[in-house]
PDB file of C-alpha atoms in Angstrom:
ATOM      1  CA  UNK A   1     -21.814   4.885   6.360  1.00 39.00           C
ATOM      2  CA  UNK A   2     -25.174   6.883   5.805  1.00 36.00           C
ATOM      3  CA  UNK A   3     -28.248   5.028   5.781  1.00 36.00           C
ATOM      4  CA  UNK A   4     -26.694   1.597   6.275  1.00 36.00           C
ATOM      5  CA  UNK A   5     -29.248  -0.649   6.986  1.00 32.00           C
ATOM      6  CA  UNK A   6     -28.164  -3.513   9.541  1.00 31.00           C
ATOM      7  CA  UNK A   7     -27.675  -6.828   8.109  1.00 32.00           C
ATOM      8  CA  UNK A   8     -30.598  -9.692   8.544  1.00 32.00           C
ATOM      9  CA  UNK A   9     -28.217 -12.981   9.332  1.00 31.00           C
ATOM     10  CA  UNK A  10     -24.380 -13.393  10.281  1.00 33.00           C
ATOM     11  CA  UNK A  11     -24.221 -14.529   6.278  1.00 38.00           C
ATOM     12  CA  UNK A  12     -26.166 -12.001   4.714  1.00 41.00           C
ATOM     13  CA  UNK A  13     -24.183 -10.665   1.696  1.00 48.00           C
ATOM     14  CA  UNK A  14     -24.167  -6.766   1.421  1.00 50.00           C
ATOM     15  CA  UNK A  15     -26.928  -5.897  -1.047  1.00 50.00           C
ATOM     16  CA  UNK A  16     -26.311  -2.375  -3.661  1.00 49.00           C
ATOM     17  CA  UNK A  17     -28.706  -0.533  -4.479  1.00 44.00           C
ATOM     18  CA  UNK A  18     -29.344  -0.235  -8.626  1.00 40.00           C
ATOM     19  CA  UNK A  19     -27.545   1.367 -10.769  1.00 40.00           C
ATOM     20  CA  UNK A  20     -28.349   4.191 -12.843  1.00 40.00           C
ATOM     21  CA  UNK A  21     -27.846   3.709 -16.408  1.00 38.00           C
ATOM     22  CA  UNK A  22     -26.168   5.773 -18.527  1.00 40.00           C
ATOM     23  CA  UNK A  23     -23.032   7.085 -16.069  1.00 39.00           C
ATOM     24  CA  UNK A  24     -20.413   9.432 -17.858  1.00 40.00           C
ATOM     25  CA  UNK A  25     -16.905   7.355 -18.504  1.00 40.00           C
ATOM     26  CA  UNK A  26     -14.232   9.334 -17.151  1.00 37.00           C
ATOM     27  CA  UNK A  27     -10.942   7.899 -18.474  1.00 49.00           C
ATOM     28  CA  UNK A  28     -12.670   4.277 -19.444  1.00 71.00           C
ATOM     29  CA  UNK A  29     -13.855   4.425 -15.726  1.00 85.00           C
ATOM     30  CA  UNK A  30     -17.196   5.505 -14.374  1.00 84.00           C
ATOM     31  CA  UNK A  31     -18.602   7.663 -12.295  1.00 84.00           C
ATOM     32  CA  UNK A  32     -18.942   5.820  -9.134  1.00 90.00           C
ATOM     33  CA  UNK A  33     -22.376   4.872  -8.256  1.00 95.00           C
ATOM     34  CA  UNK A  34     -23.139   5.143  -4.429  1.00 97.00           C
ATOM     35  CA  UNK A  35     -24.038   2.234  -2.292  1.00 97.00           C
ATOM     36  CA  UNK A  36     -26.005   1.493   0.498  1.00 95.00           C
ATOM     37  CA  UNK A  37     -25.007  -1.640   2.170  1.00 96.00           C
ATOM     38  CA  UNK A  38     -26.287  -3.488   4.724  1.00 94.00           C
ATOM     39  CA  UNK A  39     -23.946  -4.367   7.228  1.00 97.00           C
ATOM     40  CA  UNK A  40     -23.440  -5.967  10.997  1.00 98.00           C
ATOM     41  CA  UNK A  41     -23.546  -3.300  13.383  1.00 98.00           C
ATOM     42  CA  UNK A  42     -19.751  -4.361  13.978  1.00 98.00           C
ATOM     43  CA  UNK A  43     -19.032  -2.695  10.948  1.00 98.00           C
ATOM     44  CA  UNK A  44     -21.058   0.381  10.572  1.00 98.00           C
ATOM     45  CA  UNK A  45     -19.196   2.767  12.543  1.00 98.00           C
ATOM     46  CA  UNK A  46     -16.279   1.797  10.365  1.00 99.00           C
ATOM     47  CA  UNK A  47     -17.576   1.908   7.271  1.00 98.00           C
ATOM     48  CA  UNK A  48     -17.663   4.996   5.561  1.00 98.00           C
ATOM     49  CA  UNK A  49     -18.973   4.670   2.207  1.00 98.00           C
ATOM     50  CA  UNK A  50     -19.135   2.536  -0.779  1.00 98.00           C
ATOM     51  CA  UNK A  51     -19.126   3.140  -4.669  1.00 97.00           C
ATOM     52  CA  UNK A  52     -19.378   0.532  -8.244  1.00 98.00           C
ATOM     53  CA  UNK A  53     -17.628   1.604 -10.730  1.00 96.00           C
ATOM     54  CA  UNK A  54     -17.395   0.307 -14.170  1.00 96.00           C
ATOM     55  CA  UNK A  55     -14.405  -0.303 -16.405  1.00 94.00           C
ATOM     56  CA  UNK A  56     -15.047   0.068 -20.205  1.00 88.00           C
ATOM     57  CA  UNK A  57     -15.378  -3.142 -21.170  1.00 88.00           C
ATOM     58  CA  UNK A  58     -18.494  -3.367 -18.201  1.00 92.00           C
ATOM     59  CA  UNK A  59     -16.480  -5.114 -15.914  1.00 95.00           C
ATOM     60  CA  UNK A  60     -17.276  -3.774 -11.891  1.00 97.00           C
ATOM     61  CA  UNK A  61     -15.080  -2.364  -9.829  1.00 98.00           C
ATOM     62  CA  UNK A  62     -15.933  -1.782  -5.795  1.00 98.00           C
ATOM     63  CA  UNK A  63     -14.310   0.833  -4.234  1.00 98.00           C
ATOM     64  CA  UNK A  64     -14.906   0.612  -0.209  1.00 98.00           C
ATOM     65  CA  UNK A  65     -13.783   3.402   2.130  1.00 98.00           C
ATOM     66  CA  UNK A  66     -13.257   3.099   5.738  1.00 99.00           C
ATOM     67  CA  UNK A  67     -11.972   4.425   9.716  1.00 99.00           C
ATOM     68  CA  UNK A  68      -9.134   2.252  10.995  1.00 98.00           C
ATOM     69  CA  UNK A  69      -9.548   4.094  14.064  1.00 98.00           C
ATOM     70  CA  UNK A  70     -13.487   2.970  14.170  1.00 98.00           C
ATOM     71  CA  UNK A  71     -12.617  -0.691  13.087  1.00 99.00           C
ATOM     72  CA  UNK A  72     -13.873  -3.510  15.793  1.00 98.00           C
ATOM     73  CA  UNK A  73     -12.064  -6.553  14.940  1.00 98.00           C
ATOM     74  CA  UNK A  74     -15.300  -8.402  16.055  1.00 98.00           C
ATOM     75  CA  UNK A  75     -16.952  -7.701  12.318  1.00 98.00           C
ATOM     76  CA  UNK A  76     -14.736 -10.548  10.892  1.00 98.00           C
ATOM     77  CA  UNK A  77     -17.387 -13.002  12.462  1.00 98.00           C
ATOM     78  CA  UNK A  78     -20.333 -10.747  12.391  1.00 98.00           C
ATOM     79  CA  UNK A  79     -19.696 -10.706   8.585  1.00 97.00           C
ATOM     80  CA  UNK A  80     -18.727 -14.202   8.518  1.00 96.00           C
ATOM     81  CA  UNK A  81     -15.662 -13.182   6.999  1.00 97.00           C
ATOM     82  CA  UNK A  82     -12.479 -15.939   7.474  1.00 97.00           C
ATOM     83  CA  UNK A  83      -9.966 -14.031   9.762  1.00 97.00           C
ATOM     84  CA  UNK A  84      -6.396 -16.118   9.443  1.00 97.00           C
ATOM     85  CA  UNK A  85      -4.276 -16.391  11.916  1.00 96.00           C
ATOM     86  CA  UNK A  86      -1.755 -14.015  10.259  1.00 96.00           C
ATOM     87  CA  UNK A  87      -4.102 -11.087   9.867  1.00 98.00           C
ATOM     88  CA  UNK A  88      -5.659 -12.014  13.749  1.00 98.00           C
ATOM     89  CA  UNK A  89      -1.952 -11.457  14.820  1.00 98.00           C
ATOM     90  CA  UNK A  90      -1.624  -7.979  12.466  1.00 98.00           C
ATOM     91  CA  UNK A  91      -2.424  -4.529  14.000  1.00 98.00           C
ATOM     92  CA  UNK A  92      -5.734  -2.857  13.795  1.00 98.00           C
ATOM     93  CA  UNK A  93      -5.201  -1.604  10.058  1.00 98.00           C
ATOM     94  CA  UNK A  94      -4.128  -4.736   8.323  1.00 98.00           C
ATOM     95  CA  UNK A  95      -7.258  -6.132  10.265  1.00 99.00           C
ATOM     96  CA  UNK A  96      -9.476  -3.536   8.642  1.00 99.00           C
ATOM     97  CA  UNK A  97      -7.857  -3.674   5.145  1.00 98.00           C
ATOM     98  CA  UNK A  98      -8.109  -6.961   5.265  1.00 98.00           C
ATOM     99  CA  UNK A  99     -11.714  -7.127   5.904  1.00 99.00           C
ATOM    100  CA  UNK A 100     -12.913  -4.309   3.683  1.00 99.00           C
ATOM    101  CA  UNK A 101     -10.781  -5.906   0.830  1.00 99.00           C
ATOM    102  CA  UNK A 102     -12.940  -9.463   0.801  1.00 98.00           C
ATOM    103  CA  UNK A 103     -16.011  -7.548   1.757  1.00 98.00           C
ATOM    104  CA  UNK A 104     -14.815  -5.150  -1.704  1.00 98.00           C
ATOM    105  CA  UNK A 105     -13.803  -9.173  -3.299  1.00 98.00           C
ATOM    106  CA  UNK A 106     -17.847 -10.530  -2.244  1.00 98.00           C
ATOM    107  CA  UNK A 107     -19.506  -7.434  -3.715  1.00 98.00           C
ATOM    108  CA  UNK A 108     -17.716  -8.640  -6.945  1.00 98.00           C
ATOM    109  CA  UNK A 109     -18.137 -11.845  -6.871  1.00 98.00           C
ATOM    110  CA  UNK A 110     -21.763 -11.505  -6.359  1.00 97.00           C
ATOM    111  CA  UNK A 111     -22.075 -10.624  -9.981  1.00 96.00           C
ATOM    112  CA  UNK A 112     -19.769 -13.251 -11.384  1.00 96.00           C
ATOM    113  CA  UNK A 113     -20.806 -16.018  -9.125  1.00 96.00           C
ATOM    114  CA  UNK A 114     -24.373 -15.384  -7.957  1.00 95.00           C
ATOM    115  CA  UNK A 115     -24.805 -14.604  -4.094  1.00 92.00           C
ATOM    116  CA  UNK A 116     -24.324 -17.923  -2.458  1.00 91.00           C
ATOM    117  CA  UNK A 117     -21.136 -18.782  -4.228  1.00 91.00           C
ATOM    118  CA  UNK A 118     -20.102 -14.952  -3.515  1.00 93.00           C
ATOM    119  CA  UNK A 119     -19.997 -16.315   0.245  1.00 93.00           C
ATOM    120  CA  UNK A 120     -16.769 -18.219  -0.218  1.00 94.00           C
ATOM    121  CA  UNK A 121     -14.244 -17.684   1.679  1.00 94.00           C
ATOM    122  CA  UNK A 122     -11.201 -15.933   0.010  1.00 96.00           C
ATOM    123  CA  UNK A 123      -8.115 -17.231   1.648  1.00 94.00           C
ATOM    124  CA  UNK A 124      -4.773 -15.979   1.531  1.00 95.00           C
ATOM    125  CA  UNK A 125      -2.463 -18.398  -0.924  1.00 91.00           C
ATOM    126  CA  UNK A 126       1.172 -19.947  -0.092  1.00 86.00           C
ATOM    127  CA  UNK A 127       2.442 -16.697  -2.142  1.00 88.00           C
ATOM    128  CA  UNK A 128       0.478 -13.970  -0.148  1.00 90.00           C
ATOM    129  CA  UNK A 129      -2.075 -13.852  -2.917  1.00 92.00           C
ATOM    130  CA  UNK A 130      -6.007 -14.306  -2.531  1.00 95.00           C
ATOM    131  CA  UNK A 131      -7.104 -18.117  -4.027  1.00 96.00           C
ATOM    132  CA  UNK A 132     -10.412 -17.017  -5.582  1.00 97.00           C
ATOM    133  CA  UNK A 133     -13.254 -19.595  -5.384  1.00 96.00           C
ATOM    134  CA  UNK A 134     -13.864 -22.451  -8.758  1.00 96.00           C
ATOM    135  CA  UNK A 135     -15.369 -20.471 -11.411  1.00 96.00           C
ATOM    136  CA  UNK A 136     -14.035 -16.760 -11.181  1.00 97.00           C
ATOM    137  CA  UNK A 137     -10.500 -14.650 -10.873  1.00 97.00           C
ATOM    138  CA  UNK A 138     -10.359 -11.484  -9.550  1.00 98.00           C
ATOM    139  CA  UNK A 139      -7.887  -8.457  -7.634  1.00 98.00           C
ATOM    140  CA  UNK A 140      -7.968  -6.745  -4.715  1.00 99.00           C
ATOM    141  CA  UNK A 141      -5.854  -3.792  -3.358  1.00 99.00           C
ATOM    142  CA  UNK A 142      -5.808  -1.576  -0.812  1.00 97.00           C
ATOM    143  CA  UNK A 143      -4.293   2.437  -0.418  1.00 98.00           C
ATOM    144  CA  UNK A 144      -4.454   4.008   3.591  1.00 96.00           C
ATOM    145  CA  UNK A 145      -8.141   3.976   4.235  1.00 97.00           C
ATOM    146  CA  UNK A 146      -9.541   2.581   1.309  1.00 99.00           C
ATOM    147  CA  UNK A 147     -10.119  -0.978  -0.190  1.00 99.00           C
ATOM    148  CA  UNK A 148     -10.781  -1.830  -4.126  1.00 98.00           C
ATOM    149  CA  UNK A 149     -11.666  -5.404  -5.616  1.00 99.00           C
ATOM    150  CA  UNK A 150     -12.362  -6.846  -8.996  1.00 98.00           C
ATOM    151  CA  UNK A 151     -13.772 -10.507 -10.212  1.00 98.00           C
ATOM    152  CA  UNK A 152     -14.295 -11.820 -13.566  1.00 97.00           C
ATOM    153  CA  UNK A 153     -15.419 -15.386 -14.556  1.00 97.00           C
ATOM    154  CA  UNK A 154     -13.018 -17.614 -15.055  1.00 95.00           C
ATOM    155  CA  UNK A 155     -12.547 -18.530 -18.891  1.00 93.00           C
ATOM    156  CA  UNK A 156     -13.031 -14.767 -19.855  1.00 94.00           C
ATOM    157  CA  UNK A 157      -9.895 -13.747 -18.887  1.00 96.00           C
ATOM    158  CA  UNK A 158      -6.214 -15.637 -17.810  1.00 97.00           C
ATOM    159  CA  UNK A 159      -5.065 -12.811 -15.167  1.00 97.00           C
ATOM    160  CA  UNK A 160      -6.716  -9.541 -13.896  1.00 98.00           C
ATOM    161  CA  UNK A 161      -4.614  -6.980 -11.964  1.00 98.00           C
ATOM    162  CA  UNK A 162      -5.799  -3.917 -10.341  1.00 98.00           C
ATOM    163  CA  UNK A 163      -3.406  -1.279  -8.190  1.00 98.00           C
ATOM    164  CA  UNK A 164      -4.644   2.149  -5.790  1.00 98.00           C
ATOM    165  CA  UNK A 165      -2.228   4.465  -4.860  1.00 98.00           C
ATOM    166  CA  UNK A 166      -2.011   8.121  -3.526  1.00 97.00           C
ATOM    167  CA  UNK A 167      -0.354  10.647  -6.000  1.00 97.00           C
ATOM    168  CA  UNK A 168       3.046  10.640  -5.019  1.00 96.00           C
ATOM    169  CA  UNK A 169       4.436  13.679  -2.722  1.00 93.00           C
ATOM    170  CA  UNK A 170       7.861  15.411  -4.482  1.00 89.00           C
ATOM    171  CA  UNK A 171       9.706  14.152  -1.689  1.00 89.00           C
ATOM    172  CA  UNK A 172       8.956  10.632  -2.524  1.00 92.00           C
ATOM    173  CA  UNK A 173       9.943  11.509  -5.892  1.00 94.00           C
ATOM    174  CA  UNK A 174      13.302  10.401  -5.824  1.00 94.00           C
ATOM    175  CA  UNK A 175      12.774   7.062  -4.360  1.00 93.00           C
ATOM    176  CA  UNK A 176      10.221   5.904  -6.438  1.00 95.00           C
ATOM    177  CA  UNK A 177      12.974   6.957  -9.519  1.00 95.00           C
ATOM    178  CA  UNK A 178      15.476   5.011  -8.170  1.00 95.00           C
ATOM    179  CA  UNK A 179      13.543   1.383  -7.402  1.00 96.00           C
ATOM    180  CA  UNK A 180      10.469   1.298 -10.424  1.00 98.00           C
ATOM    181  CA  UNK A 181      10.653   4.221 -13.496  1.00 98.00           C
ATOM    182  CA  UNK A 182      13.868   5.251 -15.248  1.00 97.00           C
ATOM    183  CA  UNK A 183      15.167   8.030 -16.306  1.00 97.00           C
ATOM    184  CA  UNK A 184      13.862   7.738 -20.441  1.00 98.00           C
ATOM    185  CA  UNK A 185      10.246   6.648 -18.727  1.00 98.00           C
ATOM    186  CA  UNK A 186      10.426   9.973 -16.455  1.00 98.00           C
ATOM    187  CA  UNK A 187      11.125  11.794 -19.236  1.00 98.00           C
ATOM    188  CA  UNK A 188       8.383  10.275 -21.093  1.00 98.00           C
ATOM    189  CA  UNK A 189       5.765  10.945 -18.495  1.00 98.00           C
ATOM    190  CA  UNK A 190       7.445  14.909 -18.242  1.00 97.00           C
ATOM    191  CA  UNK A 191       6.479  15.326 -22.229  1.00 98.00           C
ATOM    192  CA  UNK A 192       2.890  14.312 -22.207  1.00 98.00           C
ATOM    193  CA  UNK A 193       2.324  15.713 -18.446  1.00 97.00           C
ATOM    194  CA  UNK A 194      -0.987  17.952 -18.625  1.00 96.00           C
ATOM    195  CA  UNK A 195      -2.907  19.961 -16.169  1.00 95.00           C
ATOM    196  CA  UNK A 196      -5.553  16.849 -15.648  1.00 95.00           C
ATOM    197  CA  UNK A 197      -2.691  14.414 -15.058  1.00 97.00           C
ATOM    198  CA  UNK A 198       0.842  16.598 -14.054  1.00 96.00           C
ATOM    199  CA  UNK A 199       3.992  14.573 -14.028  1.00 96.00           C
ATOM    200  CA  UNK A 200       3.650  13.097 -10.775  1.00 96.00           C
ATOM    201  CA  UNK A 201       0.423  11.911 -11.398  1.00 97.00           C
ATOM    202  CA  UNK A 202       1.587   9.905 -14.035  1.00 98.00           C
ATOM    203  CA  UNK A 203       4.733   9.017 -12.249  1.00 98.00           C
ATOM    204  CA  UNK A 204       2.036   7.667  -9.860  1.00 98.00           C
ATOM    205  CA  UNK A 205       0.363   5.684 -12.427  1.00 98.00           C
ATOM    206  CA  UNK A 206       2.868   4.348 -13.954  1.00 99.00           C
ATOM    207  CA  UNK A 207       4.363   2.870 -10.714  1.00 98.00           C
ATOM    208  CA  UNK A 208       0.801   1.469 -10.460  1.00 98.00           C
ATOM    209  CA  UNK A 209       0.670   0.111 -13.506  1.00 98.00           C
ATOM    210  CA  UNK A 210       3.505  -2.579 -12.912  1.00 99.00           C
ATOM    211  CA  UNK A 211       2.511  -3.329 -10.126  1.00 98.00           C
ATOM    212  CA  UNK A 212      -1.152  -4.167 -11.631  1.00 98.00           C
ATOM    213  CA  UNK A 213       0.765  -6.103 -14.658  1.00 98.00           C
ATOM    214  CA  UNK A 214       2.618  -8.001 -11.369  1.00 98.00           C
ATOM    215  CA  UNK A 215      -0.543  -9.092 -10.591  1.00 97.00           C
ATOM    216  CA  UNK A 216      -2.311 -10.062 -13.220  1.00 98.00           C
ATOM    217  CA  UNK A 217       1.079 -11.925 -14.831  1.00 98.00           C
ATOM    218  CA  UNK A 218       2.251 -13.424 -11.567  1.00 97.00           C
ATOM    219  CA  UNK A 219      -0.586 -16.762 -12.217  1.00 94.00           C
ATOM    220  CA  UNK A 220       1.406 -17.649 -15.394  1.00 97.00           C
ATOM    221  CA  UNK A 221       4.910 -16.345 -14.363  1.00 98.00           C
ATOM    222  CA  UNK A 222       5.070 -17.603 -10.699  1.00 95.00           C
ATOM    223  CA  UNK A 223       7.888 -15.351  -9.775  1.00 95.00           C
ATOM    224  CA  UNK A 224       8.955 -11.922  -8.453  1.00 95.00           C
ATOM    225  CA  UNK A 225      10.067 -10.184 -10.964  1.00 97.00           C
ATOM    226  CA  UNK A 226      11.651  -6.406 -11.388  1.00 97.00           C
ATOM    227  CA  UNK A 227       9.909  -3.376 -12.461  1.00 98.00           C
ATOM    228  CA  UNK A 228      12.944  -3.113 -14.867  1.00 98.00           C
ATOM    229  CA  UNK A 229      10.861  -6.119 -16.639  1.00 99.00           C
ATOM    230  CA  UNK A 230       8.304  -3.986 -18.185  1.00 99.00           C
ATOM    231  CA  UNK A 231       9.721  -0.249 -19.362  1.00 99.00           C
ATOM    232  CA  UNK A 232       6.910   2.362 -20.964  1.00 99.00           C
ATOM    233  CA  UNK A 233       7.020   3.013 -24.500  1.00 98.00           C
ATOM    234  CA  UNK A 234       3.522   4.722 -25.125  1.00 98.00           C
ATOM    235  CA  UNK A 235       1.449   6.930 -23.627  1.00 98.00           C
ATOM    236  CA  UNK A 236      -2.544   7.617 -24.487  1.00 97.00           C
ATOM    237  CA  UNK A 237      -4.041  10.606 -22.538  1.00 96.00           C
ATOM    238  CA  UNK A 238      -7.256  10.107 -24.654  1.00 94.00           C
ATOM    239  CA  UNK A 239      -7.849   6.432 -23.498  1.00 94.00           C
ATOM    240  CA  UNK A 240      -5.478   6.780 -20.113  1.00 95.00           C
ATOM    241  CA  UNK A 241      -3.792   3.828 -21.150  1.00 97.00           C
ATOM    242  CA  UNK A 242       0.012   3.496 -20.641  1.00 98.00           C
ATOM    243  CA  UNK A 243       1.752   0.925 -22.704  1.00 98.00           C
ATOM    244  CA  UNK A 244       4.469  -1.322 -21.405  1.00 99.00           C
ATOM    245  CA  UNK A 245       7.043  -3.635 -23.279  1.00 99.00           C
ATOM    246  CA  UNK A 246       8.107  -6.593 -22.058  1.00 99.00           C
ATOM    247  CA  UNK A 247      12.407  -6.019 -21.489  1.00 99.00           C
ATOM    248  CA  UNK A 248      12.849  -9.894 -21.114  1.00 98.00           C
ATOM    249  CA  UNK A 249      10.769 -12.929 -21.062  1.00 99.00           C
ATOM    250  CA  UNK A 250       8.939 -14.205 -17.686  1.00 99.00           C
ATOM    251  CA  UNK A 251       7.211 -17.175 -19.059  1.00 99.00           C
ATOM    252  CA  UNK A 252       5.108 -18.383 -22.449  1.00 99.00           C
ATOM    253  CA  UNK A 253       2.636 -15.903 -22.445  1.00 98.00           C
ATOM    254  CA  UNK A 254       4.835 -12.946 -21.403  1.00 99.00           C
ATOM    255  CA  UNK A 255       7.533 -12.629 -23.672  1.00 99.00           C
ATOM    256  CA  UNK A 256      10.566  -9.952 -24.320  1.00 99.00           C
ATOM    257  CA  UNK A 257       8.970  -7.196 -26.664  1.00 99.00           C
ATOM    258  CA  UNK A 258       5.571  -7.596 -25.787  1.00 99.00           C
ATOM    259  CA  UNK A 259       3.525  -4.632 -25.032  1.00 99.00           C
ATOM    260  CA  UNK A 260       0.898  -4.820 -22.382  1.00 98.00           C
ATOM    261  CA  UNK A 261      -1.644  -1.915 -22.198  1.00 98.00           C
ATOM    262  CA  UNK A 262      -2.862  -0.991 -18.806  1.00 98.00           C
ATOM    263  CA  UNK A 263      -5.524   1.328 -17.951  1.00 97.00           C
ATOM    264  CA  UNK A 264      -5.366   4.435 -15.233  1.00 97.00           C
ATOM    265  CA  UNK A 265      -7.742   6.635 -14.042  1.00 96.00           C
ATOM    266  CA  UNK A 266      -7.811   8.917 -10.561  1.00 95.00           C
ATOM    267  CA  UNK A 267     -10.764   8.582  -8.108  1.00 93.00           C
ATOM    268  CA  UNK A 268     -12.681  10.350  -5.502  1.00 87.00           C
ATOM    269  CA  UNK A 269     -10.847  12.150  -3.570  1.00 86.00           C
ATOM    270  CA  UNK A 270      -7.324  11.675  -4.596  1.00 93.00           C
ATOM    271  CA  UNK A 271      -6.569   7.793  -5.513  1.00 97.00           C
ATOM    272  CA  UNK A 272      -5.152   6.767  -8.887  1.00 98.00           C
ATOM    273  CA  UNK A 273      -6.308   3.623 -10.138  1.00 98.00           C
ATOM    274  CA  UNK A 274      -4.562   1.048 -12.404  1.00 98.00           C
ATOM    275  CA  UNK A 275      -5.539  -1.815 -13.968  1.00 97.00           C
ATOM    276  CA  UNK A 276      -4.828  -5.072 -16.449  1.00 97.00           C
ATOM    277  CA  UNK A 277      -6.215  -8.235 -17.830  1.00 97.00           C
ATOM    278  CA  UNK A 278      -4.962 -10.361 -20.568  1.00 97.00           C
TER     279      UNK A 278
END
């Protein structure tokens, strides 16, 4: 990461630089703002850069790129990060993922939380999913090389979901068909396709954009459940929103017929973004 200044203390929390007021909104998302973080030396051949984004309702969203093949598992406790036993036992990648996705999580936290409480540890919950610390809720979620996290204060929100993926390739076409979208919601996408966001962009983001209602939901449902739950029935280019109804109901306050809106937007260089609170 250019200019990365190394970090004073094991528990020194990565400190971004300001922000610039005023950043265009691309598709209710910002223009990323760079970062310069200060990081154990551990890290800094890994790391290869770091943006803040902001969603439209202000809410930050850290996007972390980084080198597997650079990644020195030694960073977990130069960054005082909590490696479990799970993720010690994982191959380099899931190591790295790992760790840029709760160094993503403290970088978000910091603004909810303050930076001491943004120290927690993050652990991984009986169901595979982060247990934020008392006070906030957040998302994490990683695509190849790249790590993304989200936090809001708890009471703000019930459930916040966020989802990266690569645009799919046309050979991967057919599978993703056959296990998440439909035939009616392909031919939904096909119709309002446009050069900014072709059909298998949006194919992309609406695979994405279960999976971020999955998340978000999955406090209050606390089950798996299919991607034949939630069908699209609307489309907005304009505010890259895709709607979703509810096909049956998962629990009190996700009933049949319900339509969730969930936002998309594509980032630098070639990641599409989804994401959902309620």
């Amino acid at each position: 990461m250019p200019n990365a200044v190394p970090m004073q203390g094991a528990r020194g929390l990565p400190q971004p630089q300001a922000m610039n007021p005023g950043l265009p909104s691309v598709g209710g998302l910002s223009a990323g703002q760079p970062l310069q973080l200060s990081l154990a030396p551990e890290l800094q051949a890994a790391a290869r850069s770091a943006h803040r984004h902001l969603l439209d309702d202000g809410t930050a969203l850290y996007l972390l790129a980084f080198d597997t093949a650079q990644f020195d598992p030694g960073a977990f406790a130069a960054m005082a990060i909590a490696r479990p036993d799970s993720i010690a036992r994982s191959v380099r990648k899931r190591q790295a993922e790992f760790l840029f996705g709760r160094l993503a999580a403290r970088l978000a936290l910091q603004e909810v939380l303050g930076p001491a409480q943004a120290q927690a540890d993050i652990a991984i919950g009986a169901t595979r999913a982060p247990c934020w610390p008392a006070g906030s809720l957040g998302s994490i979620s990683h695509c190849e090389d790249y790590a993304a996290a989200i936090a809001m204060a708890a009471g703000t929100r019930h459930g916040v979901g966020i989802d990266l993926e690569r645009p799919i390739t046309p050979a991967a076409r057919a599978a993703l068909l056959s296990i998440a979208i439909d035939a009616d919601e392909a031919a939904r996408l096909a119709k309002a396709a446009d050069a900014q966001w072709p059909q298998d962009l949006l194919l992309t983001a609406l695979f994405s954009a279960k999976e971020s209602l999955f998340k978000a939901a999955y406090s209050a449902v606390g089950r798996y459940f299919d991607f034949s739950a939630a069908r699209l029935c609307g489309i907005d280019l304009a505010r890259q929103c895709l709607h979703l109804r509810l096909t049956e109901t998962l629990c009190a306050q996700f009933v049949a017929g319900q339509v969730c809106e969930v936002g998309f937007a594509r980032l630098p260089p070639d990641l599409v973004l989804t994401h959902y609170a309620w």
